[in-house]
mmCIF file of C-alpha atoms in Angstrom:
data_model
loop_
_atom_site.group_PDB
_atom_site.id
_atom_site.type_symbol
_atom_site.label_atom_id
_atom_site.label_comp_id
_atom_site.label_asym_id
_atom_site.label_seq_id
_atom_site.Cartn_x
_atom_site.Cartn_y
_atom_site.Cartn_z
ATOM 1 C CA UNK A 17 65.099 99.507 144.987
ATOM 2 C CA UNK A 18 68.456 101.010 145.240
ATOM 3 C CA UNK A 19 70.396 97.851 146.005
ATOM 4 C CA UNK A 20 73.038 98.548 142.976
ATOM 5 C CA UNK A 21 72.001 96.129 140.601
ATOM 6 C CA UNK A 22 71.647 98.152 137.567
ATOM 7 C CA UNK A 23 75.308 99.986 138.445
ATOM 8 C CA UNK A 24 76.746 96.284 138.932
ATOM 9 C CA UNK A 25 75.451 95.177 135.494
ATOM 10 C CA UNK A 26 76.756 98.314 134.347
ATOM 11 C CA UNK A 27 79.920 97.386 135.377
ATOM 12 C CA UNK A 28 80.055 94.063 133.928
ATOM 13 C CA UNK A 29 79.011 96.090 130.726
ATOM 14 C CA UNK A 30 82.000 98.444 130.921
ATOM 15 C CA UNK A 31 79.633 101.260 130.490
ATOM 16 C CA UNK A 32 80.681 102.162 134.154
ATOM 17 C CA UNK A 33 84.209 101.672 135.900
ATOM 18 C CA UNK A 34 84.491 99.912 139.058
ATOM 19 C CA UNK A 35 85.746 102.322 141.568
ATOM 20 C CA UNK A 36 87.953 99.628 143.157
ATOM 21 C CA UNK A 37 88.415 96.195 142.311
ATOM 22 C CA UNK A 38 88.257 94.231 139.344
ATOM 23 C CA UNK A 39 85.331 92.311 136.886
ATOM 24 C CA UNK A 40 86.626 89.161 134.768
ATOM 25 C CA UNK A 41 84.763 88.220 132.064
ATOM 26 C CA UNK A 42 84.967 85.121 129.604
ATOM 27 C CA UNK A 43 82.871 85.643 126.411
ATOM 28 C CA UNK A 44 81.558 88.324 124.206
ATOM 29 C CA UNK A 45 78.892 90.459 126.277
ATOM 30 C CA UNK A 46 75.475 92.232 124.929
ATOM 31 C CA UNK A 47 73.034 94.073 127.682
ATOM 32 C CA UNK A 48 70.211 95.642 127.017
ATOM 33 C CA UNK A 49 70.279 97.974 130.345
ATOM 34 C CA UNK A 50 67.502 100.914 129.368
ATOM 35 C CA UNK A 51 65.783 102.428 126.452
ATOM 36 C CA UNK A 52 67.379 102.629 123.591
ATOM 37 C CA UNK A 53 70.808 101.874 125.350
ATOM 38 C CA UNK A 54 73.681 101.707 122.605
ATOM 39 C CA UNK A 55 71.530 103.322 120.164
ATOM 40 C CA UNK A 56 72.728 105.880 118.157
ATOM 41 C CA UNK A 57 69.402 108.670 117.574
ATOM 42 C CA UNK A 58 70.722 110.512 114.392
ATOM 43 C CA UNK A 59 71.232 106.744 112.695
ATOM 44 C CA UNK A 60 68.688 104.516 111.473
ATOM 45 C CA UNK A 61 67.123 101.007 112.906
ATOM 46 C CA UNK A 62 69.555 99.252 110.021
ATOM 47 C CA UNK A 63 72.400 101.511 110.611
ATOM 48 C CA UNK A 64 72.367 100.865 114.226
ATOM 49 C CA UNK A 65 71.947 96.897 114.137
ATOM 50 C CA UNK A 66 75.013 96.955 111.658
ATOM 51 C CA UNK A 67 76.669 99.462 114.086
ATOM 52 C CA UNK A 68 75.823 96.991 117.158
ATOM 53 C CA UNK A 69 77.235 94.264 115.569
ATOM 54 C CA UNK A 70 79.917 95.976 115.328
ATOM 55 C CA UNK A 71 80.899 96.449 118.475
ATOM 56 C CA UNK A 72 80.385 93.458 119.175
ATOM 57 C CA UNK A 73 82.775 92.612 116.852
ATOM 58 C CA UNK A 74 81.261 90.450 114.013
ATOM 59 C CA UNK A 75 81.577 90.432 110.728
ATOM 60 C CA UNK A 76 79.195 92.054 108.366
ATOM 61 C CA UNK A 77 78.174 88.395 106.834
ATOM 62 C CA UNK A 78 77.244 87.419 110.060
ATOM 63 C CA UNK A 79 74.941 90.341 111.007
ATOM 64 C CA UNK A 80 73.354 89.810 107.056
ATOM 65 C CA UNK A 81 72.273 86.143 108.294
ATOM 66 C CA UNK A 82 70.608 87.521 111.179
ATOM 67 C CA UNK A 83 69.578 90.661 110.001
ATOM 68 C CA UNK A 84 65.906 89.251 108.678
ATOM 69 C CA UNK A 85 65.582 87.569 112.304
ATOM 70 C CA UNK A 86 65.882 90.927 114.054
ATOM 71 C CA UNK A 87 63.289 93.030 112.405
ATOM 72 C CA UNK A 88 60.846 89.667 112.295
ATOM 73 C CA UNK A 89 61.361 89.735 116.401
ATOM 74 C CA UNK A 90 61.121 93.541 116.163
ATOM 75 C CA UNK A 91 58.144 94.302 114.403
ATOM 76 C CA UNK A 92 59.901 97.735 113.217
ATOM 77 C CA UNK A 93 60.062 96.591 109.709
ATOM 78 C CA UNK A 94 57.960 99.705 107.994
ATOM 79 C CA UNK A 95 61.017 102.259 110.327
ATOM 80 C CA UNK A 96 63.890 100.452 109.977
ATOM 81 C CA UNK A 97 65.052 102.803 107.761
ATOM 82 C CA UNK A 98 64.072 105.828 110.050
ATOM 83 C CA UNK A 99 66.207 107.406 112.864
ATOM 84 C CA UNK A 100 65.772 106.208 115.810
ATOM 85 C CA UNK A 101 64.958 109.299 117.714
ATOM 86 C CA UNK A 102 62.003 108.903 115.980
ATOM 87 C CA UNK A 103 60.943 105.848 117.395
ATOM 88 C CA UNK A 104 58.783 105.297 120.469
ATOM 89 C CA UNK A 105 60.164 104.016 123.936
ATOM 90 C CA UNK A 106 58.136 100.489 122.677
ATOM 91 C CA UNK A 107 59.421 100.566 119.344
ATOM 92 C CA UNK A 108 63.385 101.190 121.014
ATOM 93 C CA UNK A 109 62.953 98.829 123.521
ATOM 94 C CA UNK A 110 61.647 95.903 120.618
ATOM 95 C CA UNK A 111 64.853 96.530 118.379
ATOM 96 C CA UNK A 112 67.155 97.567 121.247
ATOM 97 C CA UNK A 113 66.340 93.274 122.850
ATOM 98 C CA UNK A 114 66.127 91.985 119.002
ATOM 99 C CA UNK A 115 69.480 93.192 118.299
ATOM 100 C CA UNK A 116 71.269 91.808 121.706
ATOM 101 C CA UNK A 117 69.239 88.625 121.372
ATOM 102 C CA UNK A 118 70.405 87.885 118.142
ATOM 103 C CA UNK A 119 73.499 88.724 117.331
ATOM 104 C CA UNK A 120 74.641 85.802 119.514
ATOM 105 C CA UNK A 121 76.714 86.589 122.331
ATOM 106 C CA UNK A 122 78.246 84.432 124.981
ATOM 107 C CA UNK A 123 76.438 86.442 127.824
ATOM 108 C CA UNK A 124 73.423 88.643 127.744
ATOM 109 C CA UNK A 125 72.537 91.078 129.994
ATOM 110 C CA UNK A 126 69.101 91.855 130.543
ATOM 111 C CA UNK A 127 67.588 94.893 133.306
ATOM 112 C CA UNK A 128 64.448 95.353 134.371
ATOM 113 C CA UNK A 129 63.431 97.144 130.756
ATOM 114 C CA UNK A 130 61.024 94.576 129.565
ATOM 115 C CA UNK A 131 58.760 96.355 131.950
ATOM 116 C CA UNK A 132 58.110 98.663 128.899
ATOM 117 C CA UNK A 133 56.944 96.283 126.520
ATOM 118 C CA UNK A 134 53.550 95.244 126.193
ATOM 119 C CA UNK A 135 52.304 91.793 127.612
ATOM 120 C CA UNK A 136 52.553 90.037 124.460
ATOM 121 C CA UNK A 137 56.400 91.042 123.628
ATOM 122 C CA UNK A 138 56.992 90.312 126.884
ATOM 123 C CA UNK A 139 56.091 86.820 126.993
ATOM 124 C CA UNK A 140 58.479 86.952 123.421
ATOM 125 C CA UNK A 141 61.241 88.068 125.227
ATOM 126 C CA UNK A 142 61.150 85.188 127.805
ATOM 127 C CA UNK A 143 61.146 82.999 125.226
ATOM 128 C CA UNK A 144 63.704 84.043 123.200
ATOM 129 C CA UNK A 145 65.789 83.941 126.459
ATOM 130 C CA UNK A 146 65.087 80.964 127.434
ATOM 131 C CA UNK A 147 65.811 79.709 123.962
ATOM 132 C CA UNK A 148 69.547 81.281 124.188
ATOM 133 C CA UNK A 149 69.843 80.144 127.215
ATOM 134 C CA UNK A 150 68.242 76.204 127.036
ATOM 135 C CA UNK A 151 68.756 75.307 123.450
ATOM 136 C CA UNK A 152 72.012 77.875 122.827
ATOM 137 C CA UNK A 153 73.599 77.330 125.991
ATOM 138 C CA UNK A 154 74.399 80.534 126.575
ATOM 139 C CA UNK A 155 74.533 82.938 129.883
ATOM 140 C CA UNK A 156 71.300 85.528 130.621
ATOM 141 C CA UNK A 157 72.097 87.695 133.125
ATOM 142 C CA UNK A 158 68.044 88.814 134.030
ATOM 143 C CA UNK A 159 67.601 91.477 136.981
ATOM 144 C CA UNK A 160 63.846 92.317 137.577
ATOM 145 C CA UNK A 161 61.477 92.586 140.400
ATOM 146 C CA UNK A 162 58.941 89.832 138.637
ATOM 147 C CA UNK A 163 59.401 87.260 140.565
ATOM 148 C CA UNK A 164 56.889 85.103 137.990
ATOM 149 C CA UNK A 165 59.295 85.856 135.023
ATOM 150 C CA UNK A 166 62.571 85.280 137.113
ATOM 151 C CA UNK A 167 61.113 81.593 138.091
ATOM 152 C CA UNK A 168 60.178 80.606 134.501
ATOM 153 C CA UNK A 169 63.791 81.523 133.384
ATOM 154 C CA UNK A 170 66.609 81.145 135.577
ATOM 155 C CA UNK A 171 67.574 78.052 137.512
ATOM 156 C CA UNK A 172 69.849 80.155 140.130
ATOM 157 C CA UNK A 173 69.843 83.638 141.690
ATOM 158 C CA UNK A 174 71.197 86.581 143.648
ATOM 159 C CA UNK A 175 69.693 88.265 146.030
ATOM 160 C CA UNK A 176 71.172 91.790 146.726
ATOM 161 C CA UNK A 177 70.579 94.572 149.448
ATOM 162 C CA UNK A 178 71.902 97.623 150.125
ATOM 163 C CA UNK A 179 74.698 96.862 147.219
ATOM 164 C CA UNK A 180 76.198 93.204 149.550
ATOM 165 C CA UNK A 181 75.208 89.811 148.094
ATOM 166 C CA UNK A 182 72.469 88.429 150.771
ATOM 167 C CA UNK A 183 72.071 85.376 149.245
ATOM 168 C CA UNK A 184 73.037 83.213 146.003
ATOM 169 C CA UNK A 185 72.024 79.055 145.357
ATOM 170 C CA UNK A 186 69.083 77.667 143.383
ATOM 171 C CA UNK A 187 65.982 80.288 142.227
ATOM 172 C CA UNK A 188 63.567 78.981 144.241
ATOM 173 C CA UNK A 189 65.537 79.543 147.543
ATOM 174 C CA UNK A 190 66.564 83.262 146.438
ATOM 175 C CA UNK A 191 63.022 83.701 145.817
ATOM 176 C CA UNK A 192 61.617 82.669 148.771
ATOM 177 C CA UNK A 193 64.475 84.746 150.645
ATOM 178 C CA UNK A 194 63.450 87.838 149.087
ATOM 179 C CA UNK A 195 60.469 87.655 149.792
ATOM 180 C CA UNK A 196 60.733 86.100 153.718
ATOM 181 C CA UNK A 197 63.348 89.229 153.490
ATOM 182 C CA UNK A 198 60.150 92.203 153.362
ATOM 183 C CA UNK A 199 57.571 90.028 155.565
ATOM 184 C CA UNK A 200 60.389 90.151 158.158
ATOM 185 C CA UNK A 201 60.986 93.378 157.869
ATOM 186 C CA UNK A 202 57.356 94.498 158.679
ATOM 187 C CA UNK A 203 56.907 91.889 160.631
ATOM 188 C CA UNK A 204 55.321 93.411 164.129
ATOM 189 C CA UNK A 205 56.386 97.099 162.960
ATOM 190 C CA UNK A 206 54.036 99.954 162.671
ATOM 191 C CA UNK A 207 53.202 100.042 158.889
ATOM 192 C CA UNK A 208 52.336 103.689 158.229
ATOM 193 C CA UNK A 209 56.143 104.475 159.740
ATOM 194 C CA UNK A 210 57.053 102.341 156.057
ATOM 195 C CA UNK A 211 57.970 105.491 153.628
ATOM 196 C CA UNK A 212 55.857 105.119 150.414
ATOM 197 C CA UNK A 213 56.150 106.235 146.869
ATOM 198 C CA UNK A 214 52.241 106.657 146.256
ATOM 199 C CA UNK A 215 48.997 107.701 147.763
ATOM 200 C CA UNK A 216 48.196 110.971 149.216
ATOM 201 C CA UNK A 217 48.758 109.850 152.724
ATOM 202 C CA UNK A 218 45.490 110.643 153.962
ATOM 203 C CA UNK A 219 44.208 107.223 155.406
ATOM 204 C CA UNK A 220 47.415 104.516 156.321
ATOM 205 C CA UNK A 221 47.431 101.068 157.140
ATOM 206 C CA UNK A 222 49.200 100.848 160.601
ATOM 207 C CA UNK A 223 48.643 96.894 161.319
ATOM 208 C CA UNK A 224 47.927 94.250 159.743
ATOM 209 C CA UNK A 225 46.439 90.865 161.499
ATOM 210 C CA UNK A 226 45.699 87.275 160.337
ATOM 211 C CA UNK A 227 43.114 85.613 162.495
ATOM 212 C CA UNK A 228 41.991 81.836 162.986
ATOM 213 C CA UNK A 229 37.945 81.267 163.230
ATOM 214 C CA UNK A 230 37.948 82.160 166.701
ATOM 215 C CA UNK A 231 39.264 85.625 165.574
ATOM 216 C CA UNK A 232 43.146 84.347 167.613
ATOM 217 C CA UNK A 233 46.121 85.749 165.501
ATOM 218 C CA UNK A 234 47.602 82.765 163.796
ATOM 219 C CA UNK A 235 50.926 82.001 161.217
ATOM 220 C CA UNK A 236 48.893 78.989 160.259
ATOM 221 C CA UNK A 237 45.845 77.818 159.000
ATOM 222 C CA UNK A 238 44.079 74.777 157.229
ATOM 223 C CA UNK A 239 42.132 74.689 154.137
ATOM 224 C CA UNK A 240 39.055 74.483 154.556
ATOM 225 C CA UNK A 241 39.226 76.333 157.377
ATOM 226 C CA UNK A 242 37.617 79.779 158.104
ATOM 227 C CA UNK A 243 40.337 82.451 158.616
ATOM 228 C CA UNK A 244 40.166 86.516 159.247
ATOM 229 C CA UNK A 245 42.045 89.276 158.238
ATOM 230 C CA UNK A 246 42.440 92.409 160.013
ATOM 231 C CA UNK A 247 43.081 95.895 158.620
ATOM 232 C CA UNK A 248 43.987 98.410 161.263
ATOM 233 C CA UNK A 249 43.875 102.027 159.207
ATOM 234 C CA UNK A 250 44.701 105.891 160.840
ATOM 235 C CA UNK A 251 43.453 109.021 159.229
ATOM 236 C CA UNK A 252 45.860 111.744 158.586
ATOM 237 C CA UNK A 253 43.160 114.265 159.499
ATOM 238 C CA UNK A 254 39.890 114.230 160.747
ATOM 239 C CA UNK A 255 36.894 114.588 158.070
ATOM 240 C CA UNK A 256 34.109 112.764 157.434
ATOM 241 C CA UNK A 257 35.992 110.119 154.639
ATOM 242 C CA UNK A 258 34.465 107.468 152.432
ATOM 243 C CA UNK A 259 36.780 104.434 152.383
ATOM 244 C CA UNK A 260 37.520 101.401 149.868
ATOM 245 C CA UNK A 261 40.079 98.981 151.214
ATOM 246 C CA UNK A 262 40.932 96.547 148.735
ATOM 247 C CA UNK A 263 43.428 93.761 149.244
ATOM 248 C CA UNK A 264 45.014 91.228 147.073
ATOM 249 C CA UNK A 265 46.550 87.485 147.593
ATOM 250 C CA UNK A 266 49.824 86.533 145.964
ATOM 251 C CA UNK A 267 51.676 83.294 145.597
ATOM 252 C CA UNK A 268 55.454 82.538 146.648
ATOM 253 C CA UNK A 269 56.424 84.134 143.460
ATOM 254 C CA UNK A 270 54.577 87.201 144.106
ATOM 255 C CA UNK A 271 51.966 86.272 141.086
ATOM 256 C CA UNK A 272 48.480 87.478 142.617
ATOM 257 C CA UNK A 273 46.189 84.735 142.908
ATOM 258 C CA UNK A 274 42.860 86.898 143.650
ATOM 259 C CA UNK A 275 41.890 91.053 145.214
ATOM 260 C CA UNK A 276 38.815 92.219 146.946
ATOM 261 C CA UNK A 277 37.675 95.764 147.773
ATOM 262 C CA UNK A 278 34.538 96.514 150.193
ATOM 263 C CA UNK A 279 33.324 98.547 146.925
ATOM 264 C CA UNK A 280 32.503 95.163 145.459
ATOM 265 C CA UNK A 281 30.245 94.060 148.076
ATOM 266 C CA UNK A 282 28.677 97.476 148.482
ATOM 267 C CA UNK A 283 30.285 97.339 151.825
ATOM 268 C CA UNK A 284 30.356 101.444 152.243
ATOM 269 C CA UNK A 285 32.510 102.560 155.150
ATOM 270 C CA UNK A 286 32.540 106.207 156.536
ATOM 271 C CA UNK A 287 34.462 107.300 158.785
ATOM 272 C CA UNK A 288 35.417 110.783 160.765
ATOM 273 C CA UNK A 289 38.952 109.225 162.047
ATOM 274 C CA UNK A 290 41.072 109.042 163.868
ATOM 275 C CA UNK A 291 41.700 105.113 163.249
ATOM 276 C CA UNK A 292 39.357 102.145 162.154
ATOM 277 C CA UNK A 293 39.518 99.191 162.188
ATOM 278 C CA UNK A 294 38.200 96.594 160.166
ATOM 279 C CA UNK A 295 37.646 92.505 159.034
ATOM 280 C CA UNK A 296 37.153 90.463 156.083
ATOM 281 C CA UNK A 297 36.051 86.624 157.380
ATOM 282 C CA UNK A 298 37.024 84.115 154.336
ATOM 283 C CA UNK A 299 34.912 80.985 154.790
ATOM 284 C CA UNK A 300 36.412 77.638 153.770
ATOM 285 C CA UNK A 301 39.586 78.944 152.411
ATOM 286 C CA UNK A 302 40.167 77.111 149.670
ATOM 287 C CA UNK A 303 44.046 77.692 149.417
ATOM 288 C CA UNK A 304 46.292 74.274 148.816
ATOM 289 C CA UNK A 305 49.283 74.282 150.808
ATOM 290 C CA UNK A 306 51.896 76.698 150.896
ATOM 291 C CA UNK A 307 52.532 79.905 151.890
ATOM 292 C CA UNK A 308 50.608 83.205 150.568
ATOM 293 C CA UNK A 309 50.780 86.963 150.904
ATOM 294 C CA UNK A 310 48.796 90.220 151.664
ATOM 295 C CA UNK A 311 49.282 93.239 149.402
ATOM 296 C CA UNK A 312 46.762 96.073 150.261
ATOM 297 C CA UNK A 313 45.620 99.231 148.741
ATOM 298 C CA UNK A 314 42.873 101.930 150.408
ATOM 299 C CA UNK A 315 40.563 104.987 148.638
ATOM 300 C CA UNK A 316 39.866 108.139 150.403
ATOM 301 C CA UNK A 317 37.390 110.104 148.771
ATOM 302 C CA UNK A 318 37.804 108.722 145.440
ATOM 303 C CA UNK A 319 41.944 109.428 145.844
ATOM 304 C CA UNK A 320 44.066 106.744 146.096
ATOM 305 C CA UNK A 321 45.340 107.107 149.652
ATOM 306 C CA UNK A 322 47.838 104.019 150.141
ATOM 307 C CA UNK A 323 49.177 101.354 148.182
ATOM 308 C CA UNK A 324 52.306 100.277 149.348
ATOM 309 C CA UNK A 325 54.494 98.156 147.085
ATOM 310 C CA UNK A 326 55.599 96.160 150.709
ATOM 311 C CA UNK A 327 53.466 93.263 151.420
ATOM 312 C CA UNK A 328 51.856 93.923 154.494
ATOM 313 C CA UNK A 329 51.711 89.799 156.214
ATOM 314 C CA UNK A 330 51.474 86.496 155.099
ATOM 315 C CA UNK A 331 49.983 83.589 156.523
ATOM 316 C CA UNK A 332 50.745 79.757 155.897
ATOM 317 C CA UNK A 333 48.002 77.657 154.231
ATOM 318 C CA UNK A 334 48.425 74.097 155.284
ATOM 319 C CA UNK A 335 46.825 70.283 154.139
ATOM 320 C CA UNK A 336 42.896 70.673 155.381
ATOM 321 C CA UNK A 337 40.041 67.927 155.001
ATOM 322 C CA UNK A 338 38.489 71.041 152.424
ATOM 323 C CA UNK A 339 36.169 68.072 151.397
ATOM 324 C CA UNK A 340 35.333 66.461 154.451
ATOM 325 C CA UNK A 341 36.365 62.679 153.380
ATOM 326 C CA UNK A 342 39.031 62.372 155.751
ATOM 327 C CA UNK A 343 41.852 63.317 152.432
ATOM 328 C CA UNK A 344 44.233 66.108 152.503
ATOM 329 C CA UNK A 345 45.238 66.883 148.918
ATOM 330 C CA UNK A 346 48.078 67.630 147.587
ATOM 331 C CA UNK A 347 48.783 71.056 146.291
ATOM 332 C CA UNK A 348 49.051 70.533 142.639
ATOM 333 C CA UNK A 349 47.522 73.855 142.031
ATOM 334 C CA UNK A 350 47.068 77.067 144.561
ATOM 335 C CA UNK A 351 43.223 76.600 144.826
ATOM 336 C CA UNK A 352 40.677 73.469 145.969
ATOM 337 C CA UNK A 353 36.946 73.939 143.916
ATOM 338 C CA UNK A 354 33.798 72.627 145.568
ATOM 339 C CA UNK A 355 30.549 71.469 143.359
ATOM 340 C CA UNK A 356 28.600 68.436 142.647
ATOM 341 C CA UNK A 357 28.559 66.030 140.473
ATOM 342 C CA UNK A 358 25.536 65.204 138.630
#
């Protein structure tokens, strides 16, 4: 957050002027950057596609041909003659993608917006960019923090920070950079000093641990192998505090694989502070190789009290006998299953 990307795309919109330097563009450009962005409120959903188009600079035959396209991919075809100040944030955001997706530019610019949508226009959206992009051949310019959606659709990325280009080559790489980029960054620091953006504050994790079975810290461990993981939590205060401390698992591209809380298990902890300290033993892991991360999330009282959006460790999963035959298998899939055959 706060790296510059929406003020770069911005930029290569023209909406904003570069303070210094220069942006060189080859092709006709269409960004969909917030909410209703190039909207006009006062017109309505067909005045504004025709007004887009515009802009743009086609012809009115060509925004007739894909006129019936645009409200199909919508779903706004009962408002389109409404204003669109009228229209919800969802109903905005539908037309506001429809109308840059379709009227065919050379490059489209896409922010982090598609957060808005539900999950179902969502999953439309990626397709419909992938289908300019693939079968079009056409530029998509996507900035978002999923790293799930950024893997299905580009093939290469850039990784910003602080506004400087940190990295830029094939997806995958960028990807695992960004992420390698926050594990670092915690990496052996005290976790409540992170600043957060949620949670009342009143219970903190401070450390975070990954164990091996003989509860040694460890980078690395086998499937099939027991590991640990340690929560080290402070109290803000001292007062007698029922706890839930939940944690989740995510994958290289930050897609969560599985969570646990102690609430699940009935695992009640109490405590009057100041710290506490606590471990979850996974039996057998069943994780294929590759290399997975903590996210973790504690309630005080019934508040939420932390959930920090930085993953607190990761730990590296390599080939295990899970089965005991004497094979390692390959990781065709992020978990091993274990039953019988009858």
């Amino acid at each position: 957050n706060g790296a510059g990307k929406s003020t770069l795309l911005k930029i290569l919109s023209k909406i904003t002027a570069p303070t210094t330097g220069e942006i060189g563009v080859n092709g006709r450009i269409a960004s969909l950057l917030e909410v209703g962005t190039g909207f006009h409120p006062d017109l309505t959903g067909r005045e504004n596609i025709y007004l887009n188009g515009a802009i743009l600079g086609m012809r009115k035959w060509e925004i007739n041909k894909k006129f019936d396209e645009i409200m199909d991919f919508a779903g706004v075809q009962s408002y389109i003659d409404t204003p669109v100040k009228r229209y919800s944030s969802g109903m905005k955001v539908r037309l506001g993608f429809a109308v840059a997706a379709y009227l065919e530019p050379e490059i489209l610019i896409v922010d982090e917006v598609l957060a808005v949508g539900d999950t179902e226009f969502q999953r439309k959206c990626i397709g419909r960019m992938q289908d300019v992009s693939k079968n079009d051949g056409r530029t998509v310019l996507f900035v978002s923090h999923n790293m799930a959606a950024v893997k299905n659709l580009c093939q290469r990325g850039v990784l910003i920070n602080n506004g400087q280009v940190a990295m830029i080559g094939d997806i995958k790489d960028v990807i695992s950079g960004y992420i390698d980029q926050g594990i670092v960054e915690n990496e052996g620091e005290d976790l409540a000093s992170i600043r957060r953006t949620r949670g009342t504050g009143a219970v903190l994790f401070k450390q975070f641990r990954t164990l091996d079975s003989q509860g040694l810290p460890t980078e690395t461990v086998l499937s099939g192998e027991d590991i640990q993981f340690e929560f080290d939590l402070i109290f803000s205060r001292k007062m007698e505090t029922k706890i839930d401390i939940g944690f989740s698992i995510h994958a290289d591209n930050e897609e969560i694989l599985t969570y646990l809380y102690t609430s699940f298990t009935n695992d009640e902890i109490v405590s009057e502070g100041p710290h506490i300290k606590k471990r979850f033993v996974w039996p057998k892991l069943p994780l294929t190789q590759g290399r997975y991360f903590i996210k973790g999330r504690v309630v005080a009282n019934g508040d939420e009290a932390d959930w920090p959006d930085f993953f607190l460790g990761s730990f590296y999963v390599d080939g295990g006998d899970f089965y005991g035959t004497g094979k390692h298998i390959n990781p065709y899939a992020p978990f091993l299953i274990q039953g019988q055959w009858k």
